[in-house]
Tab-separated table of C-alpha atoms and ligand atoms in Angstrom:
chain	number	residue	atom	x	y	z
A	1	UNK	CA	-5.759	0.836	-25.717
A	2	UNK	CA	-4.212	4.292	-26.059
A	3	UNK	CA	-6.583	5.736	-23.475
A	4	UNK	CA	-5.607	2.985	-21.041
A	5	UNK	CA	-1.928	3.752	-21.590
A	6	UNK	CA	-2.578	7.480	-21.097
A	7	UNK	CA	-4.247	6.759	-17.766
A	8	UNK	CA	-1.594	4.270	-16.683
A	9	UNK	CA	1.280	6.614	-17.449
A	10	UNK	CA	-0.691	9.776	-16.571
A	11	UNK	CA	0.226	11.588	-19.782
A	12	UNK	CA	-1.702	13.488	-22.434
A	13	UNK	CA	-2.077	12.309	-26.030
A	14	UNK	CA	0.882	14.282	-27.369
A	15	UNK	CA	3.191	12.978	-24.678
A	16	UNK	CA	2.002	9.408	-25.244
A	17	UNK	CA	2.909	9.774	-28.935
A	18	UNK	CA	6.432	10.963	-28.034
A	19	UNK	CA	6.856	8.050	-25.607
A	20	UNK	CA	5.747	5.511	-28.213
A	21	UNK	CA	8.079	7.080	-30.795
A	22	UNK	CA	10.916	6.822	-28.246
A	23	UNK	CA	10.135	3.109	-27.733
A	24	UNK	CA	10.093	2.518	-31.493
A	25	UNK	CA	13.283	4.460	-32.277
A	26	UNK	CA	15.085	3.134	-29.190
A	27	UNK	CA	14.137	-0.426	-30.135
A	28	UNK	CA	15.354	0.018	-33.736
A	29	UNK	CA	18.605	1.623	-32.600
A	30	UNK	CA	19.112	-1.221	-30.140
A	31	UNK	CA	18.541	-3.873	-32.850
A	32	UNK	CA	20.923	-2.094	-35.222
A	33	UNK	CA	23.659	-1.636	-32.585
A	34	UNK	CA	23.191	-5.253	-31.416
A	35	UNK	CA	23.753	-6.620	-34.929
A	36	UNK	CA	26.792	-4.370	-35.433
A	37	UNK	CA	28.348	-5.488	-32.148
A	38	UNK	CA	27.611	-9.113	-32.915
A	39	UNK	CA	29.742	-8.685	-36.037
A	40	UNK	CA	32.768	-8.088	-33.812
A	41	UNK	CA	32.449	-11.546	-32.298
A	42	UNK	CA	33.102	-13.910	-35.160
A	43	UNK	CA	30.778	-16.600	-33.868
A	44	UNK	CA	29.318	-18.978	-36.424
A	45	UNK	CA	27.216	-21.329	-34.331
A	46	UNK	CA	23.604	-20.176	-33.877
A	47	UNK	CA	23.626	-21.848	-30.488
A	48	UNK	CA	26.028	-19.156	-29.286
A	49	UNK	CA	25.015	-16.340	-31.660
A	50	UNK	CA	21.368	-16.172	-30.577
A	51	UNK	CA	21.930	-16.059	-26.783
A	52	UNK	CA	24.776	-13.578	-27.372
A	53	UNK	CA	22.489	-11.361	-29.464
A	54	UNK	CA	19.778	-11.526	-26.795
A	55	UNK	CA	22.321	-10.579	-24.127
A	56	UNK	CA	23.594	-7.665	-26.215
A	57	UNK	CA	20.148	-6.192	-26.900
A	58	UNK	CA	19.154	-6.619	-23.243
A	59	UNK	CA	22.139	-4.480	-22.241
A	60	UNK	CA	21.752	-2.036	-25.115
A	61	UNK	CA	17.996	-1.440	-24.910
A	62	UNK	CA	17.974	0.819	-21.802
A	63	UNK	CA	20.921	2.792	-23.156
A	64	UNK	CA	19.221	3.270	-26.530
A	65	UNK	CA	15.823	4.375	-25.203
A	66	UNK	CA	17.479	6.789	-22.768
A	67	UNK	CA	19.571	8.247	-25.603
A	68	UNK	CA	16.512	8.708	-27.832
A	69	UNK	CA	14.402	10.049	-24.948
A	70	UNK	CA	16.722	13.039	-24.419
A	71	UNK	CA	16.124	14.885	-27.737
A	72	UNK	CA	12.434	13.933	-27.580
A	73	UNK	CA	12.137	15.498	-24.100
A	74	UNK	CA	11.053	12.225	-22.436
A	75	UNK	CA	14.108	11.567	-20.264
A	76	UNK	CA	12.169	11.891	-16.970
A	77	UNK	CA	9.585	9.338	-18.051
A	78	UNK	CA	12.141	6.754	-19.225
A	79	UNK	CA	14.412	7.208	-16.217
A	80	UNK	CA	11.446	6.347	-13.961
A	81	UNK	CA	10.342	3.556	-16.288
A	82	UNK	CA	13.753	1.892	-16.194
A	83	UNK	CA	13.968	2.353	-12.420
A	84	UNK	CA	10.643	0.503	-12.111
A	85	UNK	CA	11.887	-2.344	-14.305
A	86	UNK	CA	15.068	-2.492	-12.217
A	87	UNK	CA	13.029	-2.708	-9.019
A	88	UNK	CA	10.867	-5.485	-10.470
A	89	UNK	CA	13.889	-7.458	-11.606
A	90	UNK	CA	15.477	-7.185	-8.189
A	91	UNK	CA	12.236	-8.493	-6.664
A	92	UNK	CA	11.313	-5.268	-4.800
A	93	UNK	CA	7.769	-3.942	-5.054
A	94	UNK	CA	7.309	-0.364	-6.363
A	95	UNK	CA	7.600	2.043	-3.487
A	96	UNK	CA	8.996	-0.560	-1.113
A	97	UNK	CA	11.595	0.836	1.240
A	98	UNK	CA	14.098	-0.534	3.679
A	99	UNK	CA	12.508	-1.085	7.124
A	100	UNK	CA	14.552	1.728	8.648
A	101	UNK	CA	13.358	4.220	6.035
A	102	UNK	CA	9.775	3.089	6.555
A	103	UNK	CA	10.047	3.890	10.262
A	104	UNK	CA	11.617	7.249	9.575
A	105	UNK	CA	8.761	8.075	7.230
A	106	UNK	CA	6.117	6.904	9.664
A	107	UNK	CA	5.851	10.290	11.373
A	108	UNK	CA	6.261	12.315	8.246
A	109	UNK	CA	3.533	14.482	6.802
A	110	UNK	CA	2.647	13.475	3.279
A	111	UNK	CA	1.823	16.556	1.250
A	112	UNK	CA	-0.090	16.768	-2.022
A	113	UNK	CA	0.559	19.811	-4.203
A	114	UNK	CA	-2.387	20.833	-6.375
A	115	UNK	CA	-1.146	22.808	-9.378
A	116	UNK	CA	-2.158	23.290	-12.966
A	117	UNK	CA	0.392	25.710	-14.335
A	118	UNK	CA	4.114	25.932	-14.913
A	119	UNK	CA	4.741	24.803	-11.353
A	120	UNK	CA	7.533	27.166	-10.324
A	121	UNK	CA	6.142	27.247	-6.776
A	122	UNK	CA	5.769	23.470	-6.763
A	123	UNK	CA	9.426	23.149	-7.772
A	124	UNK	CA	10.545	25.481	-4.947
A	125	UNK	CA	8.487	23.519	-2.431
A	126	UNK	CA	9.918	20.199	-3.667
A	127	UNK	CA	13.468	21.599	-3.452
A	128	UNK	CA	12.880	22.995	0.030
A	129	UNK	CA	11.634	19.679	1.469
A	130	UNK	CA	13.892	17.383	-0.541
A	131	UNK	CA	15.800	16.157	2.531
A	132	UNK	CA	13.163	16.958	5.129
A	133	UNK	CA	12.497	14.548	7.978
A	134	UNK	CA	9.071	16.132	8.504
A	135	UNK	CA	7.488	16.667	5.102
A	136	UNK	CA	7.335	14.419	2.104
A	137	UNK	CA	5.954	15.763	-1.157
A	138	UNK	CA	4.038	12.621	-1.975
A	139	UNK	CA	1.686	13.584	-4.785
A	140	UNK	CA	1.157	16.191	-7.497
A	141	UNK	CA	-2.504	16.715	-8.358
A	142	UNK	CA	-3.251	18.416	-11.651
A	143	UNK	CA	-6.321	19.100	-13.767
A	144	UNK	CA	-4.491	20.039	-16.958
A	145	UNK	CA	-2.866	17.369	-19.131
A	146	UNK	CA	0.380	18.772	-20.475
A	147	UNK	CA	0.880	21.293	-17.625
A	148	UNK	CA	4.516	22.088	-16.824
A	149	UNK	CA	4.068	20.840	-13.268
A	150	UNK	CA	3.592	17.285	-14.613
A	151	UNK	CA	7.052	17.409	-16.195
A	152	UNK	CA	8.432	18.518	-12.828
A	153	UNK	CA	6.691	15.561	-11.152
A	154	UNK	CA	8.126	13.137	-13.718
A	155	UNK	CA	11.607	14.585	-13.304
A	156	UNK	CA	11.339	14.433	-9.517
A	157	UNK	CA	9.824	10.956	-9.543
A	158	UNK	CA	6.719	12.136	-7.648
A	159	UNK	CA	3.449	10.315	-8.365
A	160	UNK	CA	0.737	12.352	-10.094
A	161	UNK	CA	-3.027	12.324	-10.058
A	162	UNK	CA	-4.727	13.806	-13.108
A	163	UNK	CA	-8.186	14.892	-12.040
A	164	UNK	CA	-11.289	15.771	-14.018
A	165	UNK	CA	-14.088	18.240	-13.338
A	166	UNK	CA	-17.048	15.874	-13.023
A	167	UNK	CA	-15.493	13.741	-10.274
A	168	UNK	CA	-13.948	16.744	-8.519
A	169	UNK	CA	-17.166	18.717	-8.200
A	170	UNK	CA	-19.904	16.087	-8.383
A	171	UNK	CA	-18.033	13.167	-6.854
A	172	UNK	CA	-16.214	13.392	-3.565
A	173	UNK	CA	-13.418	15.792	-4.576
A	174	UNK	CA	-10.933	12.917	-4.864
A	175	UNK	CA	-10.898	12.530	-1.086
A	176	UNK	CA	-10.737	8.726	-1.431
A	177	UNK	CA	-7.695	8.927	-3.691
A	178	UNK	CA	-5.952	11.376	-1.350
A	179	UNK	CA	-6.681	9.203	1.663
A	180	UNK	CA	-5.539	6.103	-0.221
A	181	UNK	CA	-2.249	7.905	-0.884
A	182	UNK	CA	-2.083	8.746	2.879
A	183	UNK	CA	-2.060	12.485	2.185
A	184	UNK	CA	-2.038	14.551	5.413
A	185	UNK	CA	-1.850	18.048	4.010
A	186	UNK	CA	-2.749	19.849	0.771
A	187	UNK	CA	-0.907	22.778	-0.785
A	188	UNK	CA	-2.492	24.743	-3.619
A	189	UNK	CA	0.118	26.315	-5.867
A	190	UNK	CA	-1.491	27.722	-8.971
A	191	UNK	CA	-4.627	25.591	-8.823
A	192	UNK	CA	-7.591	27.482	-10.242
A	193	UNK	CA	-10.612	25.312	-9.474
A	194	UNK	CA	-12.597	26.102	-6.355
A	195	UNK	CA	-12.031	23.422	-3.734
A	196	UNK	CA	-15.314	21.549	-3.065
A	197	UNK	CA	-16.832	21.230	0.416
A	198	UNK	CA	-16.123	17.480	0.521
A	199	UNK	CA	-12.411	18.189	0.295
A	200	UNK	CA	-12.290	21.143	2.712
A	201	UNK	CA	-14.277	19.066	5.221
A	202	UNK	CA	-11.925	16.100	4.914
A	203	UNK	CA	-8.870	18.353	5.270
A	204	UNK	CA	-10.127	21.091	7.613
A	205	UNK	CA	-7.271	23.536	8.346
A	206	UNK	CA	-5.010	21.306	6.286
A	207	UNK	CA	-5.299	23.054	2.930
A	208	UNK	CA	-3.324	26.212	2.194
A	209	UNK	CA	-3.214	28.452	-0.856
A	210	UNK	CA	-1.039	31.289	-2.068
A	211	UNK	CA	-2.656	34.315	-3.665
A	212	UNK	CA	-0.600	36.825	-5.666
A	213	UNK	CA	-1.992	39.949	-3.924
A	214	UNK	CA	-2.730	41.324	-0.507
A	215	UNK	CA	-6.073	39.778	0.435
A	216	UNK	CA	-8.824	40.702	1.188
A	217	UNK	CA	-8.218	42.985	-1.801
A	218	UNK	CA	-7.956	41.723	-5.372
A	219	UNK	CA	-9.239	38.258	-4.594
A	220	UNK	CA	-12.324	36.239	-5.459
A	221	UNK	CA	-13.633	34.537	-8.576
A	222	UNK	CA	-11.770	35.494	-11.747
A	223	UNK	CA	-8.945	37.105	-9.783
A	224	UNK	CA	-5.990	34.948	-10.715
A	225	UNK	CA	-2.671	35.285	-12.511
A	226	UNK	CA	-2.250	38.352	-14.693
A	227	UNK	CA	-5.853	39.494	-14.020
A	228	UNK	CA	-4.749	40.351	-10.491
A	229	UNK	CA	-1.602	42.251	-11.488
A	230	UNK	CA	-3.386	44.131	-14.308
A	231	UNK	CA	-6.132	45.264	-11.905
A	232	UNK	CA	-3.585	46.392	-9.299
A	233	UNK	CA	-1.543	48.433	-11.800
A	234	UNK	CA	-4.726	49.930	-13.300
A	235	UNK	CA	-5.855	51.016	-9.831
A	236	UNK	CA	-2.534	52.814	-9.263
A	237	UNK	CA	-1.715	50.871	-6.091
A	238	UNK	CA	1.616	51.613	-4.458
A	239	UNK	CA	2.039	48.167	-2.954
A	240	UNK	CA	1.174	44.577	-3.696
A	241	UNK	CA	2.405	41.259	-2.344
A	242	UNK	CA	1.388	37.736	-1.467
A	243	UNK	CA	-1.095	36.138	0.886
A	244	UNK	CA	-0.805	32.600	2.206
A	245	UNK	CA	-4.095	31.479	3.683
A	246	UNK	CA	-6.158	28.479	4.724
A	247	UNK	CA	-8.695	27.333	2.170
A	248	UNK	CA	-12.422	27.210	2.786
A	249	UNK	CA	-15.382	27.016	0.427
A	250	UNK	CA	-15.234	30.645	-0.690
A	251	UNK	CA	-12.571	31.828	-3.142
A	252	UNK	CA	-9.585	33.466	-1.365
A	253	UNK	CA	-11.509	33.719	1.893
A	254	UNK	CA	-9.873	31.469	4.534
A	255	UNK	CA	-7.893	32.777	7.510
A	256	UNK	CA	-4.688	34.559	6.550
A	257	UNK	CA	-1.487	32.888	7.715
A	258	UNK	CA	1.163	35.158	6.240
A	259	UNK	CA	1.546	38.207	4.000
A	260	UNK	CA	4.593	39.863	2.442
A	261	UNK	CA	4.600	43.075	0.442
A	262	UNK	CA	6.508	44.626	-2.447
A	263	UNK	CA	6.524	48.210	-3.628
A	264	UNK	CA	5.055	49.191	-6.981
A	265	UNK	CA	7.033	51.867	-8.813
A	266	UNK	CA	5.799	54.208	-11.539
A	267	UNK	CA	7.464	52.160	-14.273
A	268	UNK	CA	6.020	48.821	-13.134
A	269	UNK	CA	3.779	46.947	-15.564
A	270	UNK	CA	1.586	43.908	-14.827
A	271	UNK	CA	4.497	41.751	-16.067
A	272	UNK	CA	7.151	43.312	-13.841
A	273	UNK	CA	4.771	43.198	-10.886
A	274	UNK	CA	4.134	39.501	-11.598
A	275	UNK	CA	7.890	38.900	-11.450
A	276	UNK	CA	8.232	40.714	-8.115
A	277	UNK	CA	5.333	38.720	-6.679
A	278	UNK	CA	6.717	35.425	-7.947
A	279	UNK	CA	9.996	36.154	-6.149
A	280	UNK	CA	8.087	36.742	-2.922
A	281	UNK	CA	6.155	33.518	-3.411
A	282	UNK	CA	9.285	31.465	-3.955
A	283	UNK	CA	11.008	33.062	-0.964
A	284	UNK	CA	8.200	32.519	1.539
A	285	UNK	CA	5.741	29.778	0.525
A	286	UNK	CA	7.916	26.708	1.297
A	287	UNK	CA	9.018	28.081	4.664
A	288	UNK	CA	5.458	28.997	5.723
A	289	UNK	CA	4.201	25.545	4.697
A	290	UNK	CA	6.935	24.070	6.889
A	291	UNK	CA	5.826	26.174	9.852
A	292	UNK	CA	2.131	25.289	9.477
A	293	UNK	CA	2.892	21.578	9.194
A	294	UNK	CA	5.208	21.705	12.188
A	295	UNK	CA	2.382	23.193	14.278
A	296	UNK	CA	0.077	20.389	13.152
A	297	UNK	CA	2.697	17.801	13.904
A	298	UNK	CA	3.149	19.139	17.411
A	299	UNK	CA	-0.598	18.681	17.938
A	300	UNK	CA	-0.439	15.003	16.926
B	1	LIG	C1	1.264	31.893	-8.534
B	1	LIG	O1	1.418	33.224	-8.891
B	1	LIG	C2	0.284	31.779	-7.381
B	1	LIG	O2	0.184	32.932	-6.622
B	1	LIG	C3	-1.019	31.555	-8.046
B	1	LIG	O3	-0.715	30.813	-9.209
B	1	LIG	C4	0.614	31.104	-9.622
B	1	LIG	C5	1.295	29.801	-9.879
B	1	LIG	O4	2.542	29.985	-10.521
B	1	LIG	N1	-1.934	30.937	-7.133
B	1	LIG	P1	3.518	28.749	-10.739
B	1	LIG	O5	2.778	27.747	-11.620
B	1	LIG	O6	3.845	28.189	-9.417
B	1	LIG	O7	4.702	29.321	-11.447
């Protein structure tokens, strides 16, 4: 049962525990507050008392679970959960939009961000396209339960797909799921698994990655995160930077779309270099994604 809930809510075991605790504490608080409030109405007849109590707890329950969810760090989950209930009660299906909005979205590019880390780039990309008429960040794909990027997705109300190795490499690379979600374009932002041929074939020239160095140098298998910055500082390089490139079946190999550089000073460490590179990533990645997608859209 717990596994089913984990899959349904796309959370890891620890998060599921916190959610269940929030339900339990929120429910108890709601019952307690309901009884207290009922005391203010001096109603004797059970015929009135019971419906009144039911009405009070119905109103109090969302308030109580939201209140409890804040200290337990589950606000994003419960906000979305209550929104879903609200939609169901008002008779709208999840994801249903007004006809005008549907038309506006018809020509939009749906983008999936693949990330498995903190997700600072994912957040910048989401912010950049928040009001875009061209790009919709429609899905966050992640291979690490508990990754920071999943909290961002919950907060931003973006659907997530938690993937696992076997299906990714031996199955069809989740192409069916991406197609079912109408994904047009894939952005890798801190995703460490090599993208399988099934996926690069299905999204030829529609998958981009950002690498925290100036390719073709300091790329390839094992060259990620701090490994890159440590190697660059150890080699005494005077410059580093970022590379945004298309993704093919070889690590960090696809055609380069954009590069930006930063200087390395004598007092730089791998950590300070990582900070400089992150700034470059945040400044350029969303804009470059926008330009690439615009080109594709013009070809449609
Ligand atoms: C970035 O440095 C990016 O270059 C690399 O993975 C890192 C992701 O960082 N591909 P964040 O999770 O977006 O903060």
